[in-house]
Coordinates of C-alpha atoms (C1' of nucleotides) in Angstrom, one line a residue:
Chain U
M1 CA -29.2 11.9 18.0
G2 CA -30.2 15.1 16.7
K3 CA -27.0 16.5 16.4
R4 CA -25.6 13.4 14.4
Y5 CA -28.7 14.1 12.0
I6 CA -27.5 17.7 11.7
H7 CA -23.9 16.9 10.8
A8 CA -24.8 14.5 8.2
F9 CA -27.0 16.8 6.6
V10 CA -24.2 19.6 6.6
L11 CA -21.6 17.2 5.1
I12 CA -24.0 16.3 2.3
K13 CA -24.7 19.8 1.8
L14 CA -20.9 20.6 1.7
R15 CA -20.2 17.6 -0.5
F16 CA -22.6 18.5 -3.2
K17 CA -22.8 22.4 -3.0
T18 CA -19.3 23.3 -2.9
E19 CA -16.2 22.6 -4.8
K20 CA -14.0 23.0 -1.6
L21 CA -14.3 21.7 2.1
D22 CA -11.5 23.9 3.6
L23 CA -13.9 25.6 5.8
I24 CA -15.4 22.5 7.6
M25 CA -12.1 21.8 9.6
G26 CA -11.8 22.9 13.0
S27 CA -15.4 22.8 14.1
S28 CA -17.4 20.4 15.9
F29 CA -17.9 18.5 13.0
F30 CA -15.7 15.8 14.0
E31 CA -17.5 14.9 17.0
V32 CA -18.4 11.1 16.8
I33 CA -21.1 9.3 18.6
N34 CA -22.1 5.8 18.9
L35 CA -19.1 4.1 17.3
N36 CA -18.7 0.5 17.4
E37 CA -15.4 -1.2 18.1
F38 CA -14.4 -1.7 14.8
Q39 CA -15.0 2.0 14.0
R40 CA -13.0 3.0 17.0
F41 CA -9.8 1.0 16.1
F42 CA -9.9 3.2 12.9
A43 CA -11.0 6.5 14.5
S44 CA -7.6 7.4 16.0
D45 CA -4.2 8.7 14.9
T46 CA -3.4 7.5 11.3
S47 CA 0.2 6.6 12.0
A48 CA -0.6 4.4 15.2
V49 CA -3.4 2.6 13.4
A50 CA -1.0 2.1 10.3
K51 CA 1.2 0.3 12.7
N52 CA -1.5 -1.5 14.4
L53 CA -2.7 -2.8 11.0
L54 CA 0.5 -4.9 10.5
G55 CA -0.3 -8.4 11.4
C56 CA -4.1 -7.9 10.8
Q57 CA -5.6 -10.1 8.2
L58 CA -7.0 -8.8 4.6
L59 CA -9.5 -11.2 3.3
Y60 CA -11.4 -11.2 -0.1
R61 CA -14.4 -13.5 -0.9
S62 CA -13.6 -13.4 -4.5
P63 CA -15.6 -15.0 -7.2
T64 CA -13.1 -17.7 -7.4
G65 CA -12.7 -18.4 -3.7
V66 CA -11.3 -16.7 -0.6
V67 CA -8.1 -15.0 -0.7
G68 CA -5.9 -12.8 1.3
G69 CA -3.1 -12.6 3.9
M70 CA -1.5 -10.9 6.7
I71 CA -0.7 -7.1 6.3
V72 CA 3.1 -6.6 6.5
E73 CA 3.4 -2.9 5.1
T74 CA 1.2 0.1 5.2
E75 CA 1.5 3.9 4.4
A76 CA -0.2 6.8 6.0
Y77 CA -1.9 9.6 4.5
F78 CA -2.6 12.7 6.5
G79 CA -5.6 14.6 4.8
T80 CA -5.9 18.3 4.3
E81 CA -2.3 19.3 5.5
D82 CA -0.7 16.4 3.4
P83 CA 0.5 17.4 -0.1
A84 CA 0.4 13.7 -1.0
S85 CA -3.3 13.3 0.0
F86 CA -6.1 13.5 -2.5
A87 CA -7.7 15.8 0.1
Y88 CA -4.8 18.1 0.2
H89 CA -6.1 21.7 1.2
G90 CA -9.7 20.1 1.6
K91 CA -10.2 19.0 -1.9
A92 CA -13.3 17.1 -2.5
N93 CA -14.1 15.3 -5.6
E94 CA -15.4 12.4 -7.1
K95 CA -12.4 10.3 -6.0
S96 CA -11.5 12.0 -2.8
K97 CA -14.9 12.2 -1.4
F98 CA -14.5 8.6 -0.1
L99 CA -11.7 9.9 2.3
Y100 CA -14.3 12.0 4.1
G101 CA -16.3 8.7 5.1
S102 CA -16.4 6.7 8.1
P103 CA -13.4 5.1 9.8
G104 CA -12.9 1.6 8.7
T105 CA -14.6 2.1 5.3
I106 CA -12.8 1.1 1.9
F107 CA -11.1 3.3 -0.6
A108 CA -9.9 1.9 -3.8
Y109 CA -8.6 3.9 -6.7
Q110 CA -6.6 3.4 -9.8
M111 CA -3.2 4.6 -10.7
Y112 CA -1.5 3.7 -14.0
G113 CA -4.0 0.8 -14.3
N114 CA -3.1 -0.6 -10.9
Y115 CA -5.7 -0.7 -8.1
L116 CA -4.7 0.5 -5.0
L117 CA -6.5 -0.2 -1.5
D118 CA -7.0 2.2 1.4
V119 CA -8.9 2.2 4.5
I120 CA -10.2 5.4 6.1
T121 CA -9.0 6.7 9.5
M122 CA -9.9 9.4 12.1
P123 CA -13.6 10.4 12.6
K124 CA -15.9 10.9 9.9
G125 CA -15.1 14.2 8.0
D126 CA -11.3 14.0 8.5
P127 CA -9.9 12.8 5.3
Q128 CA -7.0 10.5 6.5
A129 CA -6.3 6.9 5.3
I130 CA -3.9 4.1 5.1
M131 CA -2.7 2.4 2.1
I132 CA -2.3 -1.4 2.3
R133 CA 1.1 -1.8 0.6
A134 CA 1.8 -5.4 1.0
I135 CA 0.4 -8.8 2.5
Q136 CA 2.0 -12.1 3.3
P137 CA -0.4 -14.6 1.6
I138 CA -2.2 -17.0 3.9
D139 CA -5.6 -18.0 2.2
G140 CA -6.1 -19.1 -1.3
T141 CA -2.4 -18.6 -2.2
Y142 CA -2.7 -21.0 -5.2
L143 CA -5.5 -18.9 -6.5
M144 CA -3.6 -15.7 -6.0
Y145 CA -0.7 -17.0 -8.0
D146 CA -3.1 -17.8 -10.9
N147 CA -3.9 -14.0 -10.9
R148 CA -0.4 -13.1 -11.5
A149 CA 2.4 -14.2 -13.9
V150 CA 5.1 -13.9 -11.5
K151 CA 6.9 -16.3 -8.8
G152 CA 7.9 -15.8 -5.3
V153 CA 7.3 -12.8 -3.0
N154 CA 6.5 -10.8 -6.3
I155 CA 2.8 -12.1 -5.8
T156 CA 1.9 -9.4 -3.2
N157 CA 4.9 -7.3 -2.4
G158 CA 3.3 -4.0 -3.6
P159 CA 0.0 -2.2 -3.5
G160 CA -0.7 -2.8 -7.0
K161 CA 0.4 -6.2 -7.0
L162 CA -1.6 -7.4 -4.0
T163 CA -4.8 -6.2 -5.5
E164 CA -4.1 -8.1 -8.7
A165 CA -3.4 -11.3 -6.6
L166 CA -6.6 -10.8 -4.9
G167 CA -8.4 -10.3 -8.1
F168 CA -9.9 -7.2 -6.7
H169 CA -10.6 -4.9 -9.7
T170 CA -13.3 -2.7 -8.5
R171 CA -14.5 0.5 -7.1
K172 CA -18.0 -0.5 -6.2
L173 CA -17.2 -1.2 -2.6
N174 CA -15.9 2.4 -2.1
G175 CA -17.6 3.9 1.3
T176 CA -18.7 0.4 2.5
S177 CA -17.1 -1.0 5.6
F178 CA -14.1 -3.2 5.8
E179 CA -15.9 -4.9 8.9
S180 CA -18.1 -7.1 6.9
G181 CA -18.9 -7.7 3.2
P182 CA -16.7 -9.4 0.6
L183 CA -13.8 -7.6 1.5
T184 CA -12.7 -7.5 5.1
L185 CA -10.0 -6.6 7.7
T186 CA -9.6 -8.8 10.6
I187 CA -8.5 -6.6 13.6
A188 CA -9.5 -8.8 16.6
R189 CA -6.8 -11.7 16.0
K190 CA -3.6 -10.6 14.7
R191 CA 0.0 -11.7 14.5
Q192 CA 2.4 -9.6 16.3
P193 CA 5.5 -8.3 14.5
Q194 CA 8.9 -8.7 16.1
K195 CA 9.8 -5.2 15.2
I196 CA 8.1 -2.5 13.1
V197 CA 10.4 -0.2 10.9
T198 CA 9.2 3.4 10.2
T199 CA 10.5 5.2 7.1
K200 CA 9.6 8.1 4.8
R201 CA 6.8 7.5 2.5
M202 CA 7.3 6.0 -1.1
V203 CA 4.9 8.5 -2.6
K204 CA 6.2 11.0 -5.0
L205 CA 5.0 14.0 -7.0
N206 CA 7.0 14.7 -10.3
D207 CA 9.5 12.3 -9.4
V208 CA 10.2 14.0 -6.1
P209 CA 9.4 12.7 -2.7
V210 CA 6.4 14.7 -1.5
S211 CA 7.6 15.1 2.1
M212 CA 9.9 13.9 4.7
I213 CA 7.0 12.8 6.7
K214 CA 7.8 9.4 8.2
G215 CA 4.7 7.5 7.2
R216 CA 5.5 4.2 6.1
F217 CA 5.6 1.3 8.5
F218 CA 6.4 -2.4 7.8
V219 CA 7.2 -5.7 9.6
A220 CA 11.1 -5.9 9.9
G221 CA 12.4 -8.9 8.1
N222 CA 9.3 -10.0 6.2
P223 CA 10.0 -11.0 2.8
Y224 CA 6.8 -9.7 1.4
V225 CA 7.5 -6.2 2.2
S226 CA 8.1 -4.3 -0.9
T227 CA 12.0 -3.3 -1.3
M228 CA 12.9 -5.9 1.2
K229 CA 16.4 -7.0 0.8
K230 CA 16.9 -10.7 0.6
R231 CA 19.9 -10.4 3.1
E232 CA 17.7 -8.7 5.4
V233 CA 14.9 -11.5 5.4
D234 CA 14.1 -13.2 8.7
T235 CA 14.1 -16.8 7.3
K236 CA 13.0 -18.3 10.3
N237 CA 10.0 -16.4 11.7
L238 CA 9.4 -14.1 8.8
G239 CA 9.6 -11.1 11.2
W240 CA 6.8 -12.4 13.5
K241 CA 6.7 -13.0 17.2
Chain T
dC1 C1' 2.4 1.6 -9.9
dT2 C1' 4.6 -2.7 -12.3
dC3 C1' 7.4 -4.6 -15.5
dC4 C1' 11.7 -5.1 -18.0
dC5 C1' 16.2 -4.2 -19.3
dG6 C1' 20.9 -2.9 -18.8
dA7 C1' 24.9 -1.9 -15.7
dT8 C1' 27.2 -2.9 -11.5
dA9 C1' 29.0 -5.2 -7.5
dG10 C1' 30.1 -9.3 -4.7
dG11 C1' 30.4 -14.1 -4.0
dC12 C1' 31.7 -18.7 -5.5
dT13 C1' 33.0 -22.9 -8.5
Chain X
dG1 C1' 33.8 -16.6 -15.9
dC2 C1' 29.3 -17.4 -13.9
dC3 C1' 25.2 -16.4 -11.1
dT4 C1' 22.4 -13.5 -8.2
dA5 C1' 21.2 -9.6 -6.0
dT6 C1' 20.6 -4.6 -6.4
dC7 C1' 19.7 -0.3 -8.6
dG8 C1' 18.5 3.3 -12.1
dG9 C1' 15.8 4.5 -16.1
dG10 C1' 12.3 3.9 -19.6
dA11 C1' 7.6 2.5 -21.1
dG12 C1' 2.9 1.4 -20.3
dC13 C1' -1.8 3.7 -19.3

DNA sequence: CTCCCGATAGGCT
DNA sequence: GCCTATCGGGAGC
């Protein structure tokens, strides 16, 4: 208990007193105690969690009603060693500070006017995360179509598209848990993918792929996966068992 | 990132 | 010749 208190204090001090956090790595800083089951799910290897998230449900209790669906595509961001991460080289600022939060917390940010949604992974202090890149609509589907001026799979087959479909346009929930609240991830009951495909990530810097790291995962044959070709869609089971 | 547009390739009546 | 799917480039913020 005392230990945890000290760590929290150190973190706060580092966050607000220094520009860089590159010295905090590799210490007992990452020691984690008293994690509940939900946090433990996210407190491990980011690629593994990204795969385990496929089939889990993202739900948003929006002002107009409950909307959401099953996650069919994710992308992993590996923190301080990852050129694509906002926390590359331990960078910590008003945006990236949320990456250092507890596993299972929300991180939403804007890019080119689109809101993108991440969930924090690994023990608190290790700034890794997973972007939710696509969902298959389940709840409040007609509400989601109301939120977007497109037809068919275009409703949610991209990270910015799905947040628009949900009507999720805020950063206010950043740092709060996906476990409860208006925006939740349901990890207990999940649909099992028939097959998971792993590819290079989509993220680019200056129009160049940022790395050859395989960090993108999707449900094979699901039509709501971004870049899914029609001829590769599993029209019968949509890629689920 | 998403949308839109123009170019291209393949399948089909 | 027509239609659909796919791909690459440009624009918007």
